[in-house]
Structure formats: C-alpha cells, structure tokens
mmCIF file of C-alpha atoms in Angstrom:
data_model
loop_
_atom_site.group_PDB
_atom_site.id
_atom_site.type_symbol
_atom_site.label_atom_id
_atom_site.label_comp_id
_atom_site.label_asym_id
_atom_site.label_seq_id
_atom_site.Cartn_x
_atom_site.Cartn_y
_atom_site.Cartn_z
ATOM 1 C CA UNK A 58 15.993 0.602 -27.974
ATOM 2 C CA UNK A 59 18.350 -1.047 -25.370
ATOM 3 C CA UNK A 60 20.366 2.670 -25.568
ATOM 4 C CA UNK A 61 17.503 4.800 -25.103
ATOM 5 C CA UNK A 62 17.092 3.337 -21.245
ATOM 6 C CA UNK A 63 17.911 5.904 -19.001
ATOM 7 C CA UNK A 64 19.042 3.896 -15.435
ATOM 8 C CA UNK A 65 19.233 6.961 -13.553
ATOM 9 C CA UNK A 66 15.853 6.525 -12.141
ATOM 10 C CA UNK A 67 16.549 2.839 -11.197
ATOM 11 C CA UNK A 68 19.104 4.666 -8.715
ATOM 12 C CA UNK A 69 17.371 8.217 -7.487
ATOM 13 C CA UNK A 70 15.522 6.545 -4.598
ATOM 14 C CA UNK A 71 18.402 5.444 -3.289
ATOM 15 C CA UNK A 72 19.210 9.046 -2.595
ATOM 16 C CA UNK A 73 15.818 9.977 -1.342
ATOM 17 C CA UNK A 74 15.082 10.381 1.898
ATOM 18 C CA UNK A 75 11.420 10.074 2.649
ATOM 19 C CA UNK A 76 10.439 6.544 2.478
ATOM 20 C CA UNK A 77 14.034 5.347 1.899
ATOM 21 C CA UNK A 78 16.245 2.775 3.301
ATOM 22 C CA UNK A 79 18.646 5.028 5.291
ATOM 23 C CA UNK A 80 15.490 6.676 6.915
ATOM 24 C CA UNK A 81 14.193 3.063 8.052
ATOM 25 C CA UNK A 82 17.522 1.925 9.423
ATOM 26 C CA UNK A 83 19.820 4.471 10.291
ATOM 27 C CA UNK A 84 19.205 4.521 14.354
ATOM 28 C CA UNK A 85 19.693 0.785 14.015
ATOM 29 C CA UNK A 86 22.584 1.103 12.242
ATOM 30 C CA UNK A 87 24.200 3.637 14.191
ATOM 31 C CA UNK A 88 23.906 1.819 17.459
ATOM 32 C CA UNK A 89 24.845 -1.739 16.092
ATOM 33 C CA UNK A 90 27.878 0.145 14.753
ATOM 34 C CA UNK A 91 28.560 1.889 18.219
ATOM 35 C CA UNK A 92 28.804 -1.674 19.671
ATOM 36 C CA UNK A 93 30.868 -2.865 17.214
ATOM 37 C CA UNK A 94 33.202 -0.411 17.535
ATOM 38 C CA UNK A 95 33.054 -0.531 21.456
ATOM 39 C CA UNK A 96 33.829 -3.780 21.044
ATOM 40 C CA UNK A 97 36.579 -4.020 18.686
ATOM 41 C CA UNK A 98 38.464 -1.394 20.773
ATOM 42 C CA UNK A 99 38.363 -3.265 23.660
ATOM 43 C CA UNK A 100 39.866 -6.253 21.997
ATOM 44 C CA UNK A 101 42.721 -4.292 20.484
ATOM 45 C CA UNK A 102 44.002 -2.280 23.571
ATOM 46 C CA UNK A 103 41.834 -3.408 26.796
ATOM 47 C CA UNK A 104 42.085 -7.022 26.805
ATOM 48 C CA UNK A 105 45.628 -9.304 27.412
ATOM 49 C CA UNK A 106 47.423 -11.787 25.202
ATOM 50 C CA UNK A 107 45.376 -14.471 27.197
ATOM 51 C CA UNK A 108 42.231 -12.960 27.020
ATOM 52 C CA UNK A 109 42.806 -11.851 23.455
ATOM 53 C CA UNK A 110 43.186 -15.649 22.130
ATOM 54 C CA UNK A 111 40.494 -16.124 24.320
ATOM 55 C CA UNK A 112 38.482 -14.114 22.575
ATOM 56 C CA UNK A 113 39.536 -15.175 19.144
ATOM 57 C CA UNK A 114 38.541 -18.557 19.947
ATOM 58 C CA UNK A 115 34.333 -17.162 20.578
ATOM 59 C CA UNK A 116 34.621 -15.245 17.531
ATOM 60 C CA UNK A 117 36.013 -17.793 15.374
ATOM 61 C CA UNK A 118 33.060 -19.647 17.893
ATOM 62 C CA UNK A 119 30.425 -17.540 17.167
ATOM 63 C CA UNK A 120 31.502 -17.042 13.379
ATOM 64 C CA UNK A 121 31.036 -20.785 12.291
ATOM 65 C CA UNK A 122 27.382 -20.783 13.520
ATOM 66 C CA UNK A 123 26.170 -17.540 12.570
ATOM 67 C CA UNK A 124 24.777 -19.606 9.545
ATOM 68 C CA UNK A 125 22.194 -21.321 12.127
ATOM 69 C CA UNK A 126 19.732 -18.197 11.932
ATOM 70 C CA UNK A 127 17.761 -18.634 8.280
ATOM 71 C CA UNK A 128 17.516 -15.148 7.924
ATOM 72 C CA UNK A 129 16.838 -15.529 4.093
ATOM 73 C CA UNK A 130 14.240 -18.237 4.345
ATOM 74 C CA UNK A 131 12.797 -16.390 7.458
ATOM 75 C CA UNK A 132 12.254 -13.204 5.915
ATOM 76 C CA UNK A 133 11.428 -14.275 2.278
ATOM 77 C CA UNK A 134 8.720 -16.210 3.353
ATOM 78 C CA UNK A 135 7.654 -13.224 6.123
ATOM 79 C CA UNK A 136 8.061 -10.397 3.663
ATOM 80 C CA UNK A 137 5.731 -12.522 0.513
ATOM 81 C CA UNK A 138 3.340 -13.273 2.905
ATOM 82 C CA UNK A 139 2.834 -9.261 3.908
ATOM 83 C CA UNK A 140 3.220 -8.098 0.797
ATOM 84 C CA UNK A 141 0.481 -10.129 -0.696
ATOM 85 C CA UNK A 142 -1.666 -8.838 2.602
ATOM 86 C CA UNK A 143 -0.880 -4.949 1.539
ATOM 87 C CA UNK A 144 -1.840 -5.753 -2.389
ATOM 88 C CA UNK A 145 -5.160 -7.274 -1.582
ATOM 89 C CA UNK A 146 -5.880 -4.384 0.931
ATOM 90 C CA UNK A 147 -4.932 -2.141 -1.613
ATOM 91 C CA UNK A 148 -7.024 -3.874 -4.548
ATOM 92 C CA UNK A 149 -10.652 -3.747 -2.391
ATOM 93 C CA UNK A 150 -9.412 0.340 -0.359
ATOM 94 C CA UNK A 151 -12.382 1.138 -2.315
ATOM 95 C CA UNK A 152 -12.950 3.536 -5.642
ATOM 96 C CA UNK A 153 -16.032 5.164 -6.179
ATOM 97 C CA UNK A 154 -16.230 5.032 -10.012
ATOM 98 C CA UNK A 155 -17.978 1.984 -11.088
ATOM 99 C CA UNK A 156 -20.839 2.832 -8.522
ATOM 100 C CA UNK A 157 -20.740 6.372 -9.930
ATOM 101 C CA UNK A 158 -20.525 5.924 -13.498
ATOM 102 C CA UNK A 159 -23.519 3.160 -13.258
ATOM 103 C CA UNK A 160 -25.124 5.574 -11.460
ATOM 104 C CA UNK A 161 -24.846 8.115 -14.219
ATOM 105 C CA UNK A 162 -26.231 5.565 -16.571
ATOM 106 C CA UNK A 163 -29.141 4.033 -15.039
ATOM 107 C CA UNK A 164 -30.701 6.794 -12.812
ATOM 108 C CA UNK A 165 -31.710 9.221 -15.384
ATOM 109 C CA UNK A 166 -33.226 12.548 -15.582
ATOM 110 C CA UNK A 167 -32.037 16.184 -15.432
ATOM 111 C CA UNK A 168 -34.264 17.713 -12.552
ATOM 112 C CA UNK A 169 -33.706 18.328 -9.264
ATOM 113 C CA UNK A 170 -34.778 14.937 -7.915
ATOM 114 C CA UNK A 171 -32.647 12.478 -10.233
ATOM 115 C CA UNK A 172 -29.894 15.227 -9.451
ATOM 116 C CA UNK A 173 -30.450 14.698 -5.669
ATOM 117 C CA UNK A 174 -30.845 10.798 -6.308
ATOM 118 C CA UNK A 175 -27.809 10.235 -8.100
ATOM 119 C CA UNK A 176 -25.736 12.927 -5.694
ATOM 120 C CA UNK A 177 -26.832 11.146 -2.508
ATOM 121 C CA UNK A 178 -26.404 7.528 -4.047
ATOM 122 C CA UNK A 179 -22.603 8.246 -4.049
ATOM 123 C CA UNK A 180 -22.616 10.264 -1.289
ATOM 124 C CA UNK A 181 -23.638 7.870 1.031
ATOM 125 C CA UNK A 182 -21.536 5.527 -0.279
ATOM 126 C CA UNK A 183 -18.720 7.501 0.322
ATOM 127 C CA UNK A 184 -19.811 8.445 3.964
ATOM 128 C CA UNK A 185 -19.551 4.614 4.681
ATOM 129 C CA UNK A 186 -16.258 4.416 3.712
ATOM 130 C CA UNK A 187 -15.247 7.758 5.595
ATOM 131 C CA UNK A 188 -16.622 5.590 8.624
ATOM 132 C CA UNK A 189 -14.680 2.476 8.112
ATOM 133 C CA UNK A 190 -11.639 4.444 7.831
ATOM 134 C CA UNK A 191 -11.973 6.729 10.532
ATOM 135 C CA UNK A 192 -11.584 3.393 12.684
ATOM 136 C CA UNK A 193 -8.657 1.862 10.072
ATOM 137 C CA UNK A 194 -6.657 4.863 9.476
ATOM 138 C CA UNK A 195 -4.928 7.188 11.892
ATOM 139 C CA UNK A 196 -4.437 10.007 9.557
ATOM 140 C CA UNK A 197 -7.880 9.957 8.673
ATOM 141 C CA UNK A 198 -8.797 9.474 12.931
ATOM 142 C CA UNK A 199 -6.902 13.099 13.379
ATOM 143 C CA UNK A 200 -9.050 14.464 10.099
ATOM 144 C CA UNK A 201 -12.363 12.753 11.501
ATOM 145 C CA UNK A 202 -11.612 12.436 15.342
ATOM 146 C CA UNK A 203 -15.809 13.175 15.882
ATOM 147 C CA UNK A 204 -19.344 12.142 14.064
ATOM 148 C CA UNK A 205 -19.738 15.848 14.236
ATOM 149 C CA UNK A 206 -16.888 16.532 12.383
ATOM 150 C CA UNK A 207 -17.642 14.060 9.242
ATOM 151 C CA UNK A 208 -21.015 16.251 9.053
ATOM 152 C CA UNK A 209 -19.597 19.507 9.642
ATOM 153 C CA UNK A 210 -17.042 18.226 6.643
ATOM 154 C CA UNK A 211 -20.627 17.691 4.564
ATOM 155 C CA UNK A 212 -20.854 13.797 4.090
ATOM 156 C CA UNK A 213 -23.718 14.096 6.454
ATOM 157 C CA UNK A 214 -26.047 16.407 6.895
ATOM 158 C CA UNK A 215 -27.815 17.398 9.977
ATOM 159 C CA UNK A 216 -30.891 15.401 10.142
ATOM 160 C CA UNK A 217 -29.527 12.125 8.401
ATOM 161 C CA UNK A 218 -26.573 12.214 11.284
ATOM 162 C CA UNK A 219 -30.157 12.500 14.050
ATOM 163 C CA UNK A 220 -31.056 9.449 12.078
ATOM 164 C CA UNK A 221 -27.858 7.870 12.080
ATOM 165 C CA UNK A 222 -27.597 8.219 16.104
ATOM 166 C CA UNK A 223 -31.315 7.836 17.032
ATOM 167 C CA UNK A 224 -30.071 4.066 16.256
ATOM 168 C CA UNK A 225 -28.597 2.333 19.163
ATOM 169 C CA UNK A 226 -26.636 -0.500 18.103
ATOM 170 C CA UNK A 227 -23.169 -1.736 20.337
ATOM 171 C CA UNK A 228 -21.564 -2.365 17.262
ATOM 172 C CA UNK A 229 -20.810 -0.119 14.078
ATOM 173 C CA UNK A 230 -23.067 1.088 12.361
ATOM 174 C CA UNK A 231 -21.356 0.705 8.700
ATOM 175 C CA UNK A 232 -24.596 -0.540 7.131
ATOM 176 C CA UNK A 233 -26.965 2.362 7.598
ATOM 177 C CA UNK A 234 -25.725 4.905 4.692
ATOM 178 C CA UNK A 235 -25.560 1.442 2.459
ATOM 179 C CA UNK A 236 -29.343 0.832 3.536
ATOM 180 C CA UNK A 237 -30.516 4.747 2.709
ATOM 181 C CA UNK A 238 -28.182 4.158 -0.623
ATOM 182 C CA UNK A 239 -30.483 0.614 -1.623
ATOM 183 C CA UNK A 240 -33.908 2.571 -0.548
ATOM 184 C CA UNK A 241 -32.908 5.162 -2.926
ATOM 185 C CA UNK A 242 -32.269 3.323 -5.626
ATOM 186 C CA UNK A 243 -35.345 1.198 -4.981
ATOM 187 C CA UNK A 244 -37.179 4.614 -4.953
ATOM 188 C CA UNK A 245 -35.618 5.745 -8.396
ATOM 189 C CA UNK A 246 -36.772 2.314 -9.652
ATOM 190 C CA UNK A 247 -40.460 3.164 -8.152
ATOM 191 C CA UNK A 248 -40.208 7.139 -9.940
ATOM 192 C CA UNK A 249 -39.409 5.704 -13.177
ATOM 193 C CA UNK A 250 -35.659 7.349 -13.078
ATOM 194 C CA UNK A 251 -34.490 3.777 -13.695
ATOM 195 C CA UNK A 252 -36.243 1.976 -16.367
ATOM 196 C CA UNK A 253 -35.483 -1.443 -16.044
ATOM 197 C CA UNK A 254 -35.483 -4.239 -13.033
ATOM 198 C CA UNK A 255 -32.321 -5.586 -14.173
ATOM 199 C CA UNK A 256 -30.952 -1.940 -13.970
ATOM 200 C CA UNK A 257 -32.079 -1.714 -10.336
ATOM 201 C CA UNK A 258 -29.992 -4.855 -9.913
ATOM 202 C CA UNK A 259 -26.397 -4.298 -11.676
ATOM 203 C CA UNK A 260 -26.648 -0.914 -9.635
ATOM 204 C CA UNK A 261 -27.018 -2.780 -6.212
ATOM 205 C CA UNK A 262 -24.967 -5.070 -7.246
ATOM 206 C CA UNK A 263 -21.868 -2.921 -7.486
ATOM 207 C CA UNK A 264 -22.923 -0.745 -4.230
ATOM 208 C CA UNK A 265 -22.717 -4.329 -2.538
ATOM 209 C CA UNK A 266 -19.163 -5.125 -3.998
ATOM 210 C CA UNK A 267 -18.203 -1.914 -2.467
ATOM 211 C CA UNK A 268 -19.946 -3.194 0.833
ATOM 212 C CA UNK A 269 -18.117 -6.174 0.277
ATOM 213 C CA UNK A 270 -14.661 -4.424 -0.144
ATOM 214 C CA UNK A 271 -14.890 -2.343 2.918
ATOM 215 C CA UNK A 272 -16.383 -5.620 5.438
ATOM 216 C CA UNK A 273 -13.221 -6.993 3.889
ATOM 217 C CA UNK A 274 -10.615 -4.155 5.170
ATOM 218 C CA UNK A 275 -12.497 -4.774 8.702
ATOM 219 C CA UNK A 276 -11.865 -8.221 9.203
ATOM 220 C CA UNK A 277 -8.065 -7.630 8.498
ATOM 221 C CA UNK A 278 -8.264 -4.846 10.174
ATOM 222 C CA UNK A 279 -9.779 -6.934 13.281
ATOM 223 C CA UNK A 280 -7.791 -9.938 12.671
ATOM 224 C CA UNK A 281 -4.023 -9.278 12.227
ATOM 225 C CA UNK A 282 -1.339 -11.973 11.294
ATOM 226 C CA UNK A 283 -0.641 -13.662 14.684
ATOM 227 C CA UNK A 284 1.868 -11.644 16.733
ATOM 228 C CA UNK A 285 4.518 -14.894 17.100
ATOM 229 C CA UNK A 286 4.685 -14.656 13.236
ATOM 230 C CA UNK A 287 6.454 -10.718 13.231
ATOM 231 C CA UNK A 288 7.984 -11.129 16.837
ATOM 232 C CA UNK A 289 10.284 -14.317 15.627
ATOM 233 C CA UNK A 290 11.676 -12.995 12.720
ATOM 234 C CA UNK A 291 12.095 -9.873 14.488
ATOM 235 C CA UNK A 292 13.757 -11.721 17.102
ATOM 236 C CA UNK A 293 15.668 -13.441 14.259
ATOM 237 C CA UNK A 294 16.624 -10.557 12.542
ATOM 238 C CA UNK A 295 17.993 -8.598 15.758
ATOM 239 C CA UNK A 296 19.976 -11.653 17.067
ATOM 240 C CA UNK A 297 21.604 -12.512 13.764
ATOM 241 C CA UNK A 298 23.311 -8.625 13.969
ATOM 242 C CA UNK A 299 23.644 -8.443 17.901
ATOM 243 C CA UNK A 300 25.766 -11.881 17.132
ATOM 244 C CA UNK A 301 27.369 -10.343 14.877
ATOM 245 C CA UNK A 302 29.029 -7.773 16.984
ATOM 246 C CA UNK A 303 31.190 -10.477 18.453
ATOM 247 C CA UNK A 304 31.554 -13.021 15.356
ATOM 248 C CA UNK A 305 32.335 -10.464 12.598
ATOM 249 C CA UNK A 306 35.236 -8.584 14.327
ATOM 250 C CA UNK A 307 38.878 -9.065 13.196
ATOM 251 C CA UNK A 308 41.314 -10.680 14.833
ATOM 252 C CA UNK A 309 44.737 -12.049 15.112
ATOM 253 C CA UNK A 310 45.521 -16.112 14.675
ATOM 254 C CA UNK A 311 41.548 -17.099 13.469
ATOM 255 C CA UNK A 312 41.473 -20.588 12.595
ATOM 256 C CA UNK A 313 38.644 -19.504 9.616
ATOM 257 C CA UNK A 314 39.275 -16.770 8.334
ATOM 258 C CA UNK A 315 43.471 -16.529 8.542
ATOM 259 C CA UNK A 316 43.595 -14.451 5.535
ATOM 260 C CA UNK A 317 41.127 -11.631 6.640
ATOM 261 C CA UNK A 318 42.279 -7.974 6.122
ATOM 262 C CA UNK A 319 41.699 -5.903 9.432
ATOM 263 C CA UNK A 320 39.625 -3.467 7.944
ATOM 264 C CA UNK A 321 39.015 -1.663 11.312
ATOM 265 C CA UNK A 322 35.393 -0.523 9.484
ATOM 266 C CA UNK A 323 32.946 -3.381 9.332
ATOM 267 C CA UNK A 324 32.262 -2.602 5.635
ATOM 268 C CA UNK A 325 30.428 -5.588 4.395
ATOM 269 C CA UNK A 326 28.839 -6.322 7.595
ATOM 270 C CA UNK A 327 27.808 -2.765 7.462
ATOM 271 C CA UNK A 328 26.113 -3.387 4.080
ATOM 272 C CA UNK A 329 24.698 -7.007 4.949
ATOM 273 C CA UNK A 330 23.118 -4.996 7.903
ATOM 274 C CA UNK A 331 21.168 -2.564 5.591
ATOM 275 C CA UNK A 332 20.087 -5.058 3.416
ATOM 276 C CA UNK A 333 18.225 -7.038 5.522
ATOM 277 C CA UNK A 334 17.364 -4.850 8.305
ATOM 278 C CA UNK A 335 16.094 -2.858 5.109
ATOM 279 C CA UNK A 336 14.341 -5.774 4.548
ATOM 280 C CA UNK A 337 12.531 -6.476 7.943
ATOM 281 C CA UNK A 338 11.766 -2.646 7.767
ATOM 282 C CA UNK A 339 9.822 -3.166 4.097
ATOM 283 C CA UNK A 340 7.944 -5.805 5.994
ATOM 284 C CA UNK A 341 6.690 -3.893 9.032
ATOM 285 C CA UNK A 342 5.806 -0.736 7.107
ATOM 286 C CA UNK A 343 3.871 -2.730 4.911
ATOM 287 C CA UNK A 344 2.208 -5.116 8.074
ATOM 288 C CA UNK A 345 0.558 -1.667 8.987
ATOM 289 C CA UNK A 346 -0.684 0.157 6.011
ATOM 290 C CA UNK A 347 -2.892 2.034 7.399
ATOM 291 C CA UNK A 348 -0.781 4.410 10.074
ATOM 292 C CA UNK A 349 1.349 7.299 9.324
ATOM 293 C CA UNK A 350 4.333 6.264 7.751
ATOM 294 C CA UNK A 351 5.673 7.844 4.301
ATOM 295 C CA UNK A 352 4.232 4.649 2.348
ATOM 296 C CA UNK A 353 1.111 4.423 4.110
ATOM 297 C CA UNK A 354 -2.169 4.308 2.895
ATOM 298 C CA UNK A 355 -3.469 8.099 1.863
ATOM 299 C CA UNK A 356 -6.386 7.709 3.426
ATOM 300 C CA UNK A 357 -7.330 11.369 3.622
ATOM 301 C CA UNK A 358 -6.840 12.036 -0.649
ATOM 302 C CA UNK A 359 -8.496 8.720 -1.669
ATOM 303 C CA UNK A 360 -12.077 10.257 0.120
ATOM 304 C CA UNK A 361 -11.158 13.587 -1.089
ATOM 305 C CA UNK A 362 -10.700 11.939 -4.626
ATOM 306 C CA UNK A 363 -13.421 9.429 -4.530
ATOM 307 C CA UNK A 364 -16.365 12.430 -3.344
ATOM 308 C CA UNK A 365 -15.205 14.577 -6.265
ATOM 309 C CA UNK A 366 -14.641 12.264 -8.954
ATOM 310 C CA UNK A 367 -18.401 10.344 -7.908
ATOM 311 C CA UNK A 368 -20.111 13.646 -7.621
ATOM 312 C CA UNK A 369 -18.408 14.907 -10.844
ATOM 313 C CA UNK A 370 -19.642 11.829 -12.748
ATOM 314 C CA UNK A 371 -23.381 11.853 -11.795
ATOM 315 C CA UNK A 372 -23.933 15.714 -12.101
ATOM 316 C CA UNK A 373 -21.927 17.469 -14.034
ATOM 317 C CA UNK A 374 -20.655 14.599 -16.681
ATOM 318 C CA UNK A 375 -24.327 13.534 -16.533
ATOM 319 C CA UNK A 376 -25.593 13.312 -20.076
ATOM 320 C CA UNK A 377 -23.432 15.438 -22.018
ATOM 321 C CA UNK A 378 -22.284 13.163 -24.354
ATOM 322 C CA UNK A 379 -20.725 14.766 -27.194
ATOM 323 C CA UNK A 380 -22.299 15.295 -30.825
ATOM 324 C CA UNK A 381 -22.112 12.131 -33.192
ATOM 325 C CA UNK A 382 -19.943 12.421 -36.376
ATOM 326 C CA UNK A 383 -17.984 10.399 -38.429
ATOM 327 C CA UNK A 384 -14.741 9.829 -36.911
ATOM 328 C CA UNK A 385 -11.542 11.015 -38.575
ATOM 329 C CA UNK A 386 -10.723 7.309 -40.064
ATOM 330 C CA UNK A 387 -14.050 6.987 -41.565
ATOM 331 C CA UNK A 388 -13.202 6.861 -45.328
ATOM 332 C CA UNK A 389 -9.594 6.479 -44.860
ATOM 333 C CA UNK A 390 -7.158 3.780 -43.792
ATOM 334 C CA UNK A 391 -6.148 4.532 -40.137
ATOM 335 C CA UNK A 392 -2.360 5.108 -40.297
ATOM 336 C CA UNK A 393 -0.855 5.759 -36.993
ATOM 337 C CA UNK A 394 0.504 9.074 -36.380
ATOM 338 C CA UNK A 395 3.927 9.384 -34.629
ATOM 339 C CA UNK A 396 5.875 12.569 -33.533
ATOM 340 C CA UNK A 397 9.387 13.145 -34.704
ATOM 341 C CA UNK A 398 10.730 11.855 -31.644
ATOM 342 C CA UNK A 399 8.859 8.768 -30.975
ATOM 343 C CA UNK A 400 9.099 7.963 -34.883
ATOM 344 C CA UNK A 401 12.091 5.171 -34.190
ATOM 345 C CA UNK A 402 9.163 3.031 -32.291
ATOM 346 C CA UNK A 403 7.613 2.225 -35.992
ATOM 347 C CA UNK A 404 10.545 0.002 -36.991
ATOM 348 C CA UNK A 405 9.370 -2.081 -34.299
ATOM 349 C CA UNK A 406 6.931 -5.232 -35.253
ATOM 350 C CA UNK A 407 3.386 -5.859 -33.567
ATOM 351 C CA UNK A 408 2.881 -7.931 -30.518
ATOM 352 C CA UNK A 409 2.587 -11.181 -31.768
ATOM 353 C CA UNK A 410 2.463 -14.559 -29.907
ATOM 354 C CA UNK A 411 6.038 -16.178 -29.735
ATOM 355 C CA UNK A 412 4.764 -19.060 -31.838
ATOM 356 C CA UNK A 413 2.603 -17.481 -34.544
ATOM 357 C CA UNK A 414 4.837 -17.985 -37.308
ATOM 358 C CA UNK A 415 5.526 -21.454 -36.936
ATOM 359 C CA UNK A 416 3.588 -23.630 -39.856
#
C-alpha cells in the first residue's frame, strides 16, 4: 500500500499561488531582503577597517541574543489559540439541513399550505442568517449592501420586509424571521400538519440550535481576541527579522561564527524568514475569517447552498420515498464487490481494536 502513495499532492500547493505562502509574504520578503542587501554592501565597500571591526563586534553583538525573542513559543501558542477560534466559527457558520430535513418529516401534507409552511420555515431561517452575515462578512456586505436588496434577491418579500421595518428596535433585529419561523410551526401544529407535541418540539428545537449558532458568530464577531495579544507577536515577529538584518550578515574575524562561508545571499535566513513570517501570516488570515482573503469564509455560496439545498428538501424531496423491495442481499450472503483496480484493498484485514486478539 505504502507504494501506491502518490506525494505529489503533498507538494502542488507549494506551487500555487492563490492562498499560498509566497503570495502572503513576498512584499515582506522583498523589502527585508532589500535591507539586507543595503546593508551588507555597505559593510563590504563603504565602511573602513575601523568601522568594519566595529561592526563585526554588533553583529557578533546582536547575533548571540537574537535567541531572546521566543518566536516559537510566541507563535505556537498565538497560532493554536486562532486556529481553534476559526474551527469553532466554522463548526456553528450554520447549515440548513437538519432544520430542513426535520422539516420534511414532521410538517406533512402535499397542498399548497404545508408546501408554503415548510418553504417559509426554511426560508426564514435562512433570511436570518443572510442578516447576521451581511454585518460579519464583507463579501456578503458588497452582495447585500441594502434591506432592499436581500428582498429584491427573494429572502423577503414585500410585505414581510413592511413588517420587518414597521419594528423600531436600536439594536438588530436577528430574532424576528426566527419568531415568524416558531409561529409557523406552532400554526402547523394547530392545522394538524404536525401530528404530535413532541414533533412541534424537536422541530423548534433545532431552529433554536441554529439561533444558537448564529448569536454565537455575533459575540465573536463583537468581541475579538484583545488587540495586545496579535500586536506583540506581531511586534515579535517583525523585530526578530529587522534584527536580523544586522546579526545575520557575514563578516570577517567573528568571534561565533569563525567558520561561516560568505554566502553573499542570505539563504537560510531567507528560508527561516518564510517560515515563520508564513507562519504569522496563517495566523492573521485565519484571526479574520470573515473578510476577503483567498481562505476566507464563502459567505456568499454557503446562503446560495443552504436556500437550495433547504428548499429542495421540503418540496421537491418531500415524500417521494422510493418503492419498498427486498434489497439485493436479501437471500444471499452480502459479499463485497470490488473493481479490478481497487481489488488489492481485499488482502487487507478489518478494523479491529489493537488488542482484540489478546486472550
């Protein structure tokens, strides 16, 4: 199995450049390396013998305590912390399936009113979350800049957006589709669409966790990770390198490193640099998921994806379940079927726990 793994794709984002490292750090590097080099020039032909050993003596200086900057600890713990911010925001963005499938399931009826029920139910659900990210998500700002142009897009129609803005409230106004989604399932419940109380409530009950999710993506929205946190390792990061400019140059009669090659290129410096300004970068495209940056959050296709798919479930996958019949193992032993090419995976035991054979 171990020479069946391709690498090639563990190295073809490395020569990407949307989202890559070189795209994140290349005006950095380019004007670190324009100071180095001004520099190092001016120590080989500007400066006199005087000033030269001078000079070695503040890089050899500069050198020994370059190790007083923690850049690993300092971004380790920096980066973990973001990237466990970025994972949670991503786990509660918001998918409209649950609340659509139960939908499909407990609001029933083919007319025109359990069609318009169920519709609406996810609809408003999904206008709610086109409101909470018109005020997140910049790409979504420039798609949504208006209230009239989230009804002229059809997640609100003309006299639910009078409704919406006949209430005056100084704060957002987030909860209103939630409250018409609740009254219409209560409604359903009162219609006989739904059949059962405890139907009524697994149905709220998973509009509310999508509540729940978005009041969650507003308070990190509304309260960031302090500024000192991202400013001093920042700070950190951009010292270490503007240091650097001085401490890693070559020269003649260093006391630490007397058997350095003059390299006249800065080449591992040059690759330390990309590293961890790579790494700073991960960190700060990841602090702000929500703006326009190549990794950022797609805003814009998760609404597009969530009003199809919820719509999709509730009216047109609504109760056409397919015809029962015995299933193809029904007399038979089920023997799995494999393709010529993946045949070489049968040789291969079942998962098993790593002690289930010990007696």
């Amino acid at each position: 199995m171990g020479n069946r793994v391709k690498l090639s794709p563990l190295y073809m984002p490395s020569f990407r450049w949307k989202g890559s490292i070189w795209k994140a750090v290349w005006i950095q590097y380019l004007i670190w390396l324009a100071l180095f080099g001004f520099v190092s020039i001016i120590y080989r032909f500007a400066l006199t013998e005087t000033q030269r050993r001078m000079f070695t003596c503040l890089v050899d200086f500069t050198n020994a305590r370059l190790s007083y900057i923690p850049l690993d600890l300092m971004l380790g713990f920096f980066v973990a912390g973001v990237l466990k911010r970025f994972w949670y925001l991503y786990n509660i963005i918001g998918f409209m399936d649950n609340i659509a499938l139960m939908t499909a399931l407990y609001v029933r009826g083919t007319n025109e009113r359990a069609r318009q029920c169920r519709r609406n139910i996810v609809r408003y659900c999904q206008l709610t979350q086109v409101l909470v990210f018109r005020d997140l998500s910049m790409r979504c700002r420039k798609r949504f800049p208006t209230l009239d142009t989230v009804a002229a897009a059809g997640f609100m129609m003309p006299h639910e957006k009078e409704n919406f803005d006949g209430i005056q409230y100084n704060y957002n106004k987030y909860f209103l589709p939630f409250n018409w989604a609740w009254a219409l399932i209560y409604r359903a419940r009162q219609e006989g669409m739904i059949e059962s109380d405890y139907y009524v409530t697994v149905l709220s009950e998973e509009v509310k966790k999508f509540r729940t999710d978005l009041a969650w993506l507003c308070n990190y929205d509304w309260v960031p990770l302090p500024m000192i946190y991202p400013t001093i390792v920042c700070l950190a990061v951009h010292t270490y390198f503007l240091v650097g400019v001085v401490a890693r140059q070559y020269v003649e009669g260093s006391t630490l490193e007397s058997d350095s090659i003059d390299m006249v290129f800065p080449f591992m410096t040059s690759i330390q640099f990309v590293l961890y300004m790579g790494w700073l970068k991960v960190a700060e495209a990841l602090l702000n998921p929500w703006g326009e940056d190549d990794d950022d959050f797609e805003t814009n296709v998760l609404i597009d994806r969530n009003l199809a798919m919820g719509l999709k479930i509730v009216d047109d996958g609504y109760g056409k379940t397919p015809e029962l019949k015995k299933d193809a193992f029904w007399d038979d032993e089920w023997v799995p079927l494999y393709s010529e090419e993946s045949a070489w995976e049968k040789k291969y035991t079942q998962h098993e726990g790593s002690l289930s054979h010990i007696k």
